[in-house]
Coordinates of C-alpha atoms and ligand atoms in Angstrom, one line a residue:
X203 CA -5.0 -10.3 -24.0
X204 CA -8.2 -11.6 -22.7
X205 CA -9.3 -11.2 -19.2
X206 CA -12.2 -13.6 -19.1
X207 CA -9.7 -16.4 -19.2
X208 CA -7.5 -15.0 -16.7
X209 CA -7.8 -16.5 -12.7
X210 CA -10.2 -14.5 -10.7
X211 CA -6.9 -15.0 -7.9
X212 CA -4.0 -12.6 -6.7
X213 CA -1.1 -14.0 -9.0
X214 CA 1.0 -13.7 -5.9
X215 CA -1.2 -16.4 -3.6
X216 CA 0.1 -19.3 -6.0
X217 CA 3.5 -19.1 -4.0
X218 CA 2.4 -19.7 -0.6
X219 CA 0.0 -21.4 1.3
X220 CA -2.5 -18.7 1.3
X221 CA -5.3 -20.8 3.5
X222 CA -6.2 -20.8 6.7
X223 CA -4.0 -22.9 8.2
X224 CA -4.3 -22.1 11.8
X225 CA -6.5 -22.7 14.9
X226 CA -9.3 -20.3 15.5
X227 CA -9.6 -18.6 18.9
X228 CA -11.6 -21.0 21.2
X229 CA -12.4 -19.1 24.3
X230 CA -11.1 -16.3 26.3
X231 CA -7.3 -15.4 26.6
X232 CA -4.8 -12.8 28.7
X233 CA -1.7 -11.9 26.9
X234 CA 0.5 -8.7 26.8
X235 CA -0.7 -7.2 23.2
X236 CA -3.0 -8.6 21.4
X237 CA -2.9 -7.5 17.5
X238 CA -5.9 -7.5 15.5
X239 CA -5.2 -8.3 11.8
X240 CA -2.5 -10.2 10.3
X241 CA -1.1 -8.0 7.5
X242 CA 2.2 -6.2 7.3
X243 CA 1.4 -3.9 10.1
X244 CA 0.5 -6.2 12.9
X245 CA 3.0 -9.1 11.6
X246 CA 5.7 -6.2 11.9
X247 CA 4.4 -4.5 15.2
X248 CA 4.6 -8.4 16.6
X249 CA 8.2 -8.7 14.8
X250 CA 9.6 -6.0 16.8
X251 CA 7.6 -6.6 20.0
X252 CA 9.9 -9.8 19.9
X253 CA 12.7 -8.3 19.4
X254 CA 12.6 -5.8 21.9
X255 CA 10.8 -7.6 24.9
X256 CA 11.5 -11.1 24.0
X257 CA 8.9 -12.1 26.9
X258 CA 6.0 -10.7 25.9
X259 CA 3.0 -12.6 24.7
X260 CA 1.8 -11.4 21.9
X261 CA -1.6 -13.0 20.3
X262 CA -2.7 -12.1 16.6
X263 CA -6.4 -12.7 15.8
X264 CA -7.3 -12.6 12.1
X265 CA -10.2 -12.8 10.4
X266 CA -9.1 -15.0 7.3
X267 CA -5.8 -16.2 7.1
X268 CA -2.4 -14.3 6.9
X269 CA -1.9 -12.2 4.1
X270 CA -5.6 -12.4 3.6
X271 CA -5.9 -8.3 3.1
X272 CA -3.7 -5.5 1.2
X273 CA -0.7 -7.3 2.3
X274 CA -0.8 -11.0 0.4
X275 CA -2.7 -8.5 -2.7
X276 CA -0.3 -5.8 -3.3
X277 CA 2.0 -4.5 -6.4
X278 CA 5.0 -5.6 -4.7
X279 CA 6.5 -1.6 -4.2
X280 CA 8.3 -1.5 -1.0
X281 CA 8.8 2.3 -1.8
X282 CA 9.3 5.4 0.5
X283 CA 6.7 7.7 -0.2
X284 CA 4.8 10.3 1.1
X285 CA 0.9 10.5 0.1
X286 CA 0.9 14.7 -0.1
X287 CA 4.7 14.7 -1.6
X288 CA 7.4 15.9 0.1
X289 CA 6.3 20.0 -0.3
X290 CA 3.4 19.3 1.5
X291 CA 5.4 17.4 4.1
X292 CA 7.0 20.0 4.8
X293 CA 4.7 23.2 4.9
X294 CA 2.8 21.0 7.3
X295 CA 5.7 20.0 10.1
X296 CA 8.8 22.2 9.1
X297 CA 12.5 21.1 7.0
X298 CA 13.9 19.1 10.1
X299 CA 10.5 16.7 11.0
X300 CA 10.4 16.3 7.0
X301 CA 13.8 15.3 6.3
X302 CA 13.5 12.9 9.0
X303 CA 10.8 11.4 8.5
X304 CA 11.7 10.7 4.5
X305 CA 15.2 9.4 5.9
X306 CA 13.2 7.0 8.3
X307 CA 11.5 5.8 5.3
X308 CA 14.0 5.6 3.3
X309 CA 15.9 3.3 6.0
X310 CA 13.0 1.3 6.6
X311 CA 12.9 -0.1 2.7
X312 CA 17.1 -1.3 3.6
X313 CA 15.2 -2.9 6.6
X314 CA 12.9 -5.0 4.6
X315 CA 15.3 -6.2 2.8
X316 CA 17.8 -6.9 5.5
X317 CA 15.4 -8.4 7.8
X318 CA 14.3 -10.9 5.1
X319 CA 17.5 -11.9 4.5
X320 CA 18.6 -12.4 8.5
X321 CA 15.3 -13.8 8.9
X322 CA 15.7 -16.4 5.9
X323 CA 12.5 -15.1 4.4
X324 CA 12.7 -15.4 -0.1
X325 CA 10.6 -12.1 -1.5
X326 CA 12.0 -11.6 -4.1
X327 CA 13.3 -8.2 -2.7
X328 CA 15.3 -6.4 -5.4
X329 CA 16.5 -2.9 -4.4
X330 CA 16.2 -1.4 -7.9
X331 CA 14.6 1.7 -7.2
X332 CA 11.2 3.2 -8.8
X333 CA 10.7 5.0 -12.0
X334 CA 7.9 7.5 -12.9
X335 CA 7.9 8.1 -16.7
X336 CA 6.6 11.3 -18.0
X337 CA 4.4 10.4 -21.8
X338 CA 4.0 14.1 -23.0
X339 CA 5.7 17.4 -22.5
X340 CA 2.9 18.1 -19.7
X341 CA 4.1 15.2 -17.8
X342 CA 7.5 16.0 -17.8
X343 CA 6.9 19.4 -16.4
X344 CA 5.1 17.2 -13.7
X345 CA 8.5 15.4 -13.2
X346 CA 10.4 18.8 -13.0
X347 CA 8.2 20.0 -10.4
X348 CA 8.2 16.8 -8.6
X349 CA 12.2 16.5 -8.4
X350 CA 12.8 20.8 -7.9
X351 CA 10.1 20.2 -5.2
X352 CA 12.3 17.1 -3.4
X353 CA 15.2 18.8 -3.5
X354 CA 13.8 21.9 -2.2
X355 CA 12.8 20.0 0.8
X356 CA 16.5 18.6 0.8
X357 CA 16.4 15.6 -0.7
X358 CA 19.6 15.0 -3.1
X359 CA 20.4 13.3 -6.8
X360 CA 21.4 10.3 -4.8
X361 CA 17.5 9.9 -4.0
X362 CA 15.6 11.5 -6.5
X363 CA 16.7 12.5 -9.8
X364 CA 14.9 13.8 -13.6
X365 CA 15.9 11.3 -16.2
X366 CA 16.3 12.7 -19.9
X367 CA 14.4 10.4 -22.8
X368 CA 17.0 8.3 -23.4
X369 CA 17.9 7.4 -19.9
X370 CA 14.1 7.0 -19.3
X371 CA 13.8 4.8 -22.2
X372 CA 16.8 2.7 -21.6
X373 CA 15.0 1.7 -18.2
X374 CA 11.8 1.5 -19.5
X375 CA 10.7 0.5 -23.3
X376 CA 7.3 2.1 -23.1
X377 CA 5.8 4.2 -25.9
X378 CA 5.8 8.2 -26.2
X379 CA 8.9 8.3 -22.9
X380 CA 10.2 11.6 -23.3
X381 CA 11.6 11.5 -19.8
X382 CA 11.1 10.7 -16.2
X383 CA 11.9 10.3 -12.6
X384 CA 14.3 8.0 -11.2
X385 CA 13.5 7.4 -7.3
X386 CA 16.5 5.1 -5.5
X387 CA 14.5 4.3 -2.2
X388 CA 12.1 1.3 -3.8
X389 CA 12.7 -2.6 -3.9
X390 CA 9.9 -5.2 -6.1
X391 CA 8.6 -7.8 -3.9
X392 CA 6.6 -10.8 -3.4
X393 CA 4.4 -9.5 -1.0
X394 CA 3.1 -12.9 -0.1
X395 CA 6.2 -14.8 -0.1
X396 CA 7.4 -11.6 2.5
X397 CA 3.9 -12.0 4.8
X398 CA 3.9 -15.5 5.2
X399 CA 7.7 -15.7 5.9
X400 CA 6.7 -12.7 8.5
X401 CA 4.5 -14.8 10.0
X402 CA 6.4 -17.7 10.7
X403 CA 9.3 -16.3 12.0
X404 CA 7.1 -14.6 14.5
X405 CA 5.3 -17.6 15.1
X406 CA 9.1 -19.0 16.4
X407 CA 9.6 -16.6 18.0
X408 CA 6.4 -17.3 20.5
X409 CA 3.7 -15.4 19.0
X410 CA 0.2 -16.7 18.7
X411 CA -1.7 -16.7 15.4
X412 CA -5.1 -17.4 15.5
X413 CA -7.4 -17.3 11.9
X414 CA -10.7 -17.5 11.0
X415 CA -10.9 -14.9 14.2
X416 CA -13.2 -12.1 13.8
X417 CA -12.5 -9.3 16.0
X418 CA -16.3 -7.8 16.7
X419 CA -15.7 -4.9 18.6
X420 CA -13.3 -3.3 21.2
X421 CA -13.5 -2.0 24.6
X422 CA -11.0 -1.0 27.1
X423 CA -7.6 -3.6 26.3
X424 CA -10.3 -6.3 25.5
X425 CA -10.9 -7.4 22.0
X426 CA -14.5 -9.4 21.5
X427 CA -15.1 -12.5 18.8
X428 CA -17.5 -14.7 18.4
X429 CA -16.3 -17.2 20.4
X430 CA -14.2 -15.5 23.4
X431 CA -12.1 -12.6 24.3
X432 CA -8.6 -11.8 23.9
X433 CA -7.9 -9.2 27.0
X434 CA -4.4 -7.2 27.2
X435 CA -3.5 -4.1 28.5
X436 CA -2.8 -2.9 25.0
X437 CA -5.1 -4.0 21.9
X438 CA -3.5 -2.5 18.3
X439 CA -5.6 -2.4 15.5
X440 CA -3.9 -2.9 12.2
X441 CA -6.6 -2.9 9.4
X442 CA -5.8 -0.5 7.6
X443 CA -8.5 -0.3 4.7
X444 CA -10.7 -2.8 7.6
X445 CA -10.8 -0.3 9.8
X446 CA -13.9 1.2 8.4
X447 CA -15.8 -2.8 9.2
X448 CA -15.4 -1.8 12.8
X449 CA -18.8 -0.7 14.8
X450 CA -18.6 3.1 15.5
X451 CA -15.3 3.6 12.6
X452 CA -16.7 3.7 9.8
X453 CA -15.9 7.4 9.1
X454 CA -12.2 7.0 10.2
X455 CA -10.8 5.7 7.1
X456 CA -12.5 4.8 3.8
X457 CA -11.7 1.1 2.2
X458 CA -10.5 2.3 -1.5
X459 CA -10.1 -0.5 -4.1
X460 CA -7.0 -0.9 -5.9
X461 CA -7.1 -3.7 -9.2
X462 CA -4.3 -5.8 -10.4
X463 CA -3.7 -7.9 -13.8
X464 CA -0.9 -10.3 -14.2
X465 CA 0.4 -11.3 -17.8
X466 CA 1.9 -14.6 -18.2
X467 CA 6.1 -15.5 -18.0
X468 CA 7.2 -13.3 -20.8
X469 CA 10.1 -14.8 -22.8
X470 CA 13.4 -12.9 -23.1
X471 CA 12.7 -10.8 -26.5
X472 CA 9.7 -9.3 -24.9
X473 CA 11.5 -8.0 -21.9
X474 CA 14.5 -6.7 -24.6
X475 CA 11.9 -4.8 -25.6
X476 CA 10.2 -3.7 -21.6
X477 CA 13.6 -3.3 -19.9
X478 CA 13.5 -3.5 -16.3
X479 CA 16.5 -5.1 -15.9
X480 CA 16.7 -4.1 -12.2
X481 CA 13.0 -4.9 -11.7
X482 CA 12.5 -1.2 -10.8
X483 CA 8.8 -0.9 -10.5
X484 CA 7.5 1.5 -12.7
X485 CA 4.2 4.1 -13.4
X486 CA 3.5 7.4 -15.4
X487 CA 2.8 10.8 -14.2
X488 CA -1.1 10.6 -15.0
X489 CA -4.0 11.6 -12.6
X490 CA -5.4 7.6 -12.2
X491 CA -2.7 5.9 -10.9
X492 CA -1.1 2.8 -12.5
X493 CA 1.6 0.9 -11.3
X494 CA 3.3 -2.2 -12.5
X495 CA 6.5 -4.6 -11.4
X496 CA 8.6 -6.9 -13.2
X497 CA 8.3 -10.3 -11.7
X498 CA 10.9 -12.6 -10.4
X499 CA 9.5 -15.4 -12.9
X500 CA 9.2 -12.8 -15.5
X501 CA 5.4 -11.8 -15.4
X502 CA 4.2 -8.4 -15.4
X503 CA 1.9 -7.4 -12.7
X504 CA 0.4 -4.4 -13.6
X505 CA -2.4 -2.5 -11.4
X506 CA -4.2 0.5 -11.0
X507 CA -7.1 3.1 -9.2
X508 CA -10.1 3.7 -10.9
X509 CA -12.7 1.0 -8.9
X510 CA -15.6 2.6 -7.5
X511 CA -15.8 3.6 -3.9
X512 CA -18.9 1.3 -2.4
X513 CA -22.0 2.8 -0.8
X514 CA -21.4 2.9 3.3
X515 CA -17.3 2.5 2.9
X516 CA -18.6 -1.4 2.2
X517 CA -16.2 -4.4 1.2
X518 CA -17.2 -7.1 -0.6
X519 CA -15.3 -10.6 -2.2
X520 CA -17.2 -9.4 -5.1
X521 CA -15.4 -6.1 -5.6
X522 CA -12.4 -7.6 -6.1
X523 CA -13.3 -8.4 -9.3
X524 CA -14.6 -5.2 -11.8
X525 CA -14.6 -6.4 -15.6
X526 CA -14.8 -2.4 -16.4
X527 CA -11.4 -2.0 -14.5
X528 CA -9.7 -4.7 -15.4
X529 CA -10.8 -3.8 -18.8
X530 CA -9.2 -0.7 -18.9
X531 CA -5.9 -2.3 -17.3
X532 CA -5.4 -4.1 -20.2
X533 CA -5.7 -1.3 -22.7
X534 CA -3.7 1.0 -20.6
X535 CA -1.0 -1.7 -20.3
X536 CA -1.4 -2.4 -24.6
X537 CA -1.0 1.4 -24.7
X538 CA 2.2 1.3 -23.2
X539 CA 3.6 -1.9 -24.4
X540 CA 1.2 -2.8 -27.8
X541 CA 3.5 -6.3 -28.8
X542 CA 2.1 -7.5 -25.3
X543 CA -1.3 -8.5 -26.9
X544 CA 0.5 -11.6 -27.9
X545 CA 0.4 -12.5 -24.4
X546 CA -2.0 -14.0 -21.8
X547 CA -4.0 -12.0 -18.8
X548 CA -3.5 -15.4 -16.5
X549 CA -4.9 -13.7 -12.8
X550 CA -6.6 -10.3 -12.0
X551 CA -8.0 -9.5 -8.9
X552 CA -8.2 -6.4 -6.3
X553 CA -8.3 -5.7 -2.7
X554 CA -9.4 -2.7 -0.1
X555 CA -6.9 -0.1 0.9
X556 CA -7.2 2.9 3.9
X557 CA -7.3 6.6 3.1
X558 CA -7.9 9.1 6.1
X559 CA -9.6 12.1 4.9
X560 CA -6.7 13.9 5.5
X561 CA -4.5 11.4 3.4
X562 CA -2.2 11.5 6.3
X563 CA -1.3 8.1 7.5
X564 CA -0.9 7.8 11.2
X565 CA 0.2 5.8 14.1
X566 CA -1.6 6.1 17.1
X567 CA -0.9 5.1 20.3
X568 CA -2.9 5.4 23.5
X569 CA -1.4 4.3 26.6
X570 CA -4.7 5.8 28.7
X571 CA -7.3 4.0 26.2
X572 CA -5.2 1.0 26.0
X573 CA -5.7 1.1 22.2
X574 CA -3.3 1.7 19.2
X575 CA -3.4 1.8 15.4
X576 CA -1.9 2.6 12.1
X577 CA -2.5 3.0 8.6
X578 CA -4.2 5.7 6.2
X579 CA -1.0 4.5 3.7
X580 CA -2.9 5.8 0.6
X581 CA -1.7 2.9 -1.5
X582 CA 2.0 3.3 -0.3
X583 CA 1.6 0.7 2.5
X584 CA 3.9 -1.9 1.9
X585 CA 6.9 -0.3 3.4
X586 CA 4.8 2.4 5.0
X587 CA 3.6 -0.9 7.3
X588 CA 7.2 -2.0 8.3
X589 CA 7.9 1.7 9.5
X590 CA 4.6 1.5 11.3
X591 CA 5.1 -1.7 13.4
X592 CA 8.7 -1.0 14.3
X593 CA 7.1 2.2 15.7
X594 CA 4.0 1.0 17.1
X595 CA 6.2 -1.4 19.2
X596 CA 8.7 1.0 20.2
X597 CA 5.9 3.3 21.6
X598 CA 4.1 0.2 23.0
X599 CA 7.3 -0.9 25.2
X600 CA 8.1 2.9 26.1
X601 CA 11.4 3.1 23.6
X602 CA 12.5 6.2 22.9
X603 CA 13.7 6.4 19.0
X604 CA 14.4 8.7 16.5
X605 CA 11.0 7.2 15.0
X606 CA 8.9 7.4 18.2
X607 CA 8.7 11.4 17.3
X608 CA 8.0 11.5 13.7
X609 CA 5.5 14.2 12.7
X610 CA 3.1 11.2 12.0
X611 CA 2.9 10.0 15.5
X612 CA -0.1 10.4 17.4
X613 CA -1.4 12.6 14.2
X614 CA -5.2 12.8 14.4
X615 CA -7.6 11.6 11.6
X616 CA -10.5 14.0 10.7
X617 CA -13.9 12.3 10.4
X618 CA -15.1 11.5 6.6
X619 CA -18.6 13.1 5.8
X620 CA -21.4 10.8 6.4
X621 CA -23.6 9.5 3.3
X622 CA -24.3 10.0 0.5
X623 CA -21.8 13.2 1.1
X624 CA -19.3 10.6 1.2
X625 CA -20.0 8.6 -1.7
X626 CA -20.9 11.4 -4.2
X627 CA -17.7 13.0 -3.5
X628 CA -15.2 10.8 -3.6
X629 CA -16.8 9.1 -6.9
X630 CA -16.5 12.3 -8.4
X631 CA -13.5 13.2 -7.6
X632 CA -12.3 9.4 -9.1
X633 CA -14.4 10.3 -12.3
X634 CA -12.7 13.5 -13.1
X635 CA -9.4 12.0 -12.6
X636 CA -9.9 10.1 -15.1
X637 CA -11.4 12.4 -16.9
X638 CA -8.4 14.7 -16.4
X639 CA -6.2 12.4 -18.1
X640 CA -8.6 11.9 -21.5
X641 CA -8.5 15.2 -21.8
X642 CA -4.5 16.4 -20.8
X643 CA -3.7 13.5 -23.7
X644 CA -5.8 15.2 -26.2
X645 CA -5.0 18.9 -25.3
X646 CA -1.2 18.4 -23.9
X647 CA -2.6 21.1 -21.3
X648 CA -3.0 20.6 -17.3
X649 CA -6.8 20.1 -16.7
X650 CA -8.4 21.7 -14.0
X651 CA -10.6 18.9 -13.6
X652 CA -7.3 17.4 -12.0
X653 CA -7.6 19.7 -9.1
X654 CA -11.3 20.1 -8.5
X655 CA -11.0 15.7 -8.8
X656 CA -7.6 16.2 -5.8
X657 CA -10.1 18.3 -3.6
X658 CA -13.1 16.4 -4.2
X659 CA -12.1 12.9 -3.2
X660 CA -8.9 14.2 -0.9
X661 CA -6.2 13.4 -3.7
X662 CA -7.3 9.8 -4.8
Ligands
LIG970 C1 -4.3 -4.2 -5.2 C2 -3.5 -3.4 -4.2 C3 -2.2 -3.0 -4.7 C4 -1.4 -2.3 -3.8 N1 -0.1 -2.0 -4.2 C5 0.8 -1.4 -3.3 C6 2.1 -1.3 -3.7 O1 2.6 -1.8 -4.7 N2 2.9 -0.7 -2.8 C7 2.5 -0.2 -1.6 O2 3.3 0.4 -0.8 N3 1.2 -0.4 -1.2 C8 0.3 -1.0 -2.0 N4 -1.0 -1.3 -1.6 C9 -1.3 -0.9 -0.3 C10 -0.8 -1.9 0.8 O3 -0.9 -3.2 0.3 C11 -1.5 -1.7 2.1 O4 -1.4 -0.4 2.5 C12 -0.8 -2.6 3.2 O5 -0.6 -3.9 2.8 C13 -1.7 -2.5 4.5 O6 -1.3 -3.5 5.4 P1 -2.1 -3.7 6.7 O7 -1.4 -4.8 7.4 O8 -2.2 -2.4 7.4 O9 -3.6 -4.1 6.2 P2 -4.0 -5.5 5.5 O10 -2.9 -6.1 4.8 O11 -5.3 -5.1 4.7 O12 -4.4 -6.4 6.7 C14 -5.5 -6.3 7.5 C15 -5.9 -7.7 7.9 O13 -7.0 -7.7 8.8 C16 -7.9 -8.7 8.6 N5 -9.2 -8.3 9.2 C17 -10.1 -7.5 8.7 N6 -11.1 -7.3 9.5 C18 -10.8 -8.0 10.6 C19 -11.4 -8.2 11.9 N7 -12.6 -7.6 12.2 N8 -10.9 -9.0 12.8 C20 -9.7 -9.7 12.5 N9 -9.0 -9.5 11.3 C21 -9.6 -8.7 10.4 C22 -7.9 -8.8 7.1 O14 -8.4 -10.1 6.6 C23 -6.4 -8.6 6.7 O15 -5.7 -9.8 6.6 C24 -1.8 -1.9 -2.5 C25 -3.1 -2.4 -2.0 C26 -3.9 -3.1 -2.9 C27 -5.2 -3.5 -2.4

């Protein structure tokens, strides 16, 4: 496995027509909402705009093309997941606002699914659930406490249940599985395939999609470019990890790289061997995150935390690319699966992601301010976003739901320190995860270098 030969590309972007492809803005427009970013959250705050107020005019202005961000870059988990667990969940909103708000997420991964198939849109969605495998008897205390913990909050075997070795294995033919956690609320995608379908249909269904369009700044329901305005009585910002490029925001949410590697079609012995046969996406209890998905052509796409956070909450094309990560994506995937060196690295890339210092996502609207928002998805955005833009538009259009009062709604992001507060901490904190991890394999002991790394960077 040898990443210097691999494409410096998301795997995903060979699937669609991941260009720009539309007409910038040229001058100054009026329309009902106008979204900035086209990504998962605005293309599904537009979707349901749509749907519920058919004659609305609705103008998207992005700054690359669609799919451009997190969305088109993505492991493909459309999961239901909370960033702080389902514990913390609770102690921080009560039983009742918990359980809902898991059941709305749970629903909204059935949505996905049955949107893209109404809609017409090919993702690749495949409802197979997600599996966490615990490597070492610490780990699979990690598991016990994880599924006690659900089902505490009231979550039942029909969500969330411990797998014994054999089961584990049997799902997943990774070394050392000595058990594991079978989640049911997860479906692999193609992310791209699913935001470029997104972005047609609402393009048919009269919204306006305008690339290569910069959004500069904000002021009362006027968005400013470079070469006009786009004024509407509400503006939403759906950046997510972007956010932070906005004057005046940059300690609202911090960009967070997340890195990807892509093997080449693997042939049917190999995946005797892996397993997956429901493409349930898959990933370990360890302190680093890793996270990987069976293809629909029978790649793995494998990814992972671990990138630097950058000076000033900066983004960069060139940060997309980290030879040290992608490195250390290969031997953690080897570790797991050592017959894959017999197999080519074809494409590895990365992409920015939003954490709010609280690591609560939100979504904000502000009917006074004319301004609305949403993100802070910790690297759980894909379905996260779809929830977000059915609710943004409900709110928007005044629609009373039984998501228009989830505990997230209207929940207020605390600032991030300045610099170098801001760097120095959360590079630590990323540093003694990882350093965690060395040292929980060696000793088979919880490492308090976990928890100081979980305060330090938030929980990264
Ligand atoms: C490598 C990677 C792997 C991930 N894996 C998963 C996963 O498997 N499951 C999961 O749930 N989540 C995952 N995530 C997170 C998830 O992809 C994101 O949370 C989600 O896609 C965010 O969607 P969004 O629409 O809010 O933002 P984005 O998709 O980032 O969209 C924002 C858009 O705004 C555009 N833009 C930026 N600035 C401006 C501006 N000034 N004016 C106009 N447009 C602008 C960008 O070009 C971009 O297209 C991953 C993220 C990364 C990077």
């Amino acid at each position: 496995m040898d990443i210097t030969t691999a494409a410096k590309a998301p795997l995903w972007w060979g699937a669609v027509d991941a260009r720009v492809t539309r007409e910038p803005l040229s001058g100054d427009i009026d329309c009902d909402v106008a979204i900035i970013g086209a990504g998962f959250t605005g293309l599904w705050c537009a979707y349901y705009l749509m749907q519920l107020d058919p004659s609305l005019s609705v103008a998207v202005i992005e700054k690359d093309h669609v799919g451009f961000g997190a969305s088109g870059r993505n492991g493909g988990w459309c999961h239901a997941e909370y960033p702080l667990g389902y514990g913390s969940l609770a102690s921080d909103h009560g039983h009742d606002a918990a359980m809902a708000y898991m059941r709305a997420l749970f629903a909204s991964v059935d949505d996905v699914g049955g949107v893209a198939d109404a809609e017409g849109i090919d993702c690749d969605f495949d409802k197979g659930g997600v599996l966490t495998v615990a490597r070492s008897a610490l780990q699979k205390g990690y598991a016990i406490e994880e599924v006690s913990e659900a089902h505490d909050v009231g979550l039942t075997e029909a969500d969330i249940r411990l797998l014994d070795a054999s089961e584990a294995s049997a799902m997943l033919g990774a070394t050392g599985v000595v058990g594991g956690v079978w989640h049911a609320h997860g479906a692999a995608i193609h992310p791209a395939k699913l935001v470029h379908g997104l972005a047609e249909v609402i393009e048919s269904s009269g919204v306006k999609i305008f690339e290569r369009t910069q959004a500069k700044g904000i002021s009362r329901g006027k968005v400013k470019t470079a070469v006009g305005s786009v004024r509407a009585p509400m503006v939403v910002v759906a950046l997510e990890g972007y956010h932070s490029q906005l004057p005046g925001e940059a300690r609202r949410i911090v960009p967070l790289y997340s890195l990807m590697i892509a093997t080449e079609p693997l042939p049917g012995d190999a995946w005797d061997k892996i397993g997956l046969d429901r493409r349930q996406t898959f990933s370990d209890f360890r302190n680093l995150i890793i996270y990987g998905q069976r293809t629909a052509d029978g790649r793995l796409a494998f990814g992972g935390r671990g990138a630097p956070y950058h000076w000033g909450s900066s983004i960069e094309p060139g940060f997309d690319i980290d030879d040290g990560v992608h490195t250390e994506l290969v031997r953690s995937l080897l570790e797991l699966f050592p017959f894959l060196a017999d197999y080519d690295v074809t494409h590895r890339w990365g992409g920015p992601l939003g954490v709010a210092r609280d690591w609560r996502p939100s979504v904000t609207v502000d009917h006074e301010k004319r301004v609305a928002w949403a993100g802070g998805y910790v690297g759980d955005g894909v379905n996260t976003a779809h929830l977000a833009g059915q609710t943004l538009a409900e709110l928007i259009t005044r629609t009373d739901t039984e998501r228009t009062t989830l505990p997230w709604v209207n929940h207020p992001w605390p600032k991030w320190e300045p610099e170098p507060l801001r760097w120095a901490g959360i590079n630590a904190g990323l540093a003694l995860a990882g350093s965690a991890d060395r040292t929980e394999a060696r000793t088979g002991r919880h490492s308090r270098k976990a928890d100081l790394g979980l305060w330090l960077r938030g929980r990264i």
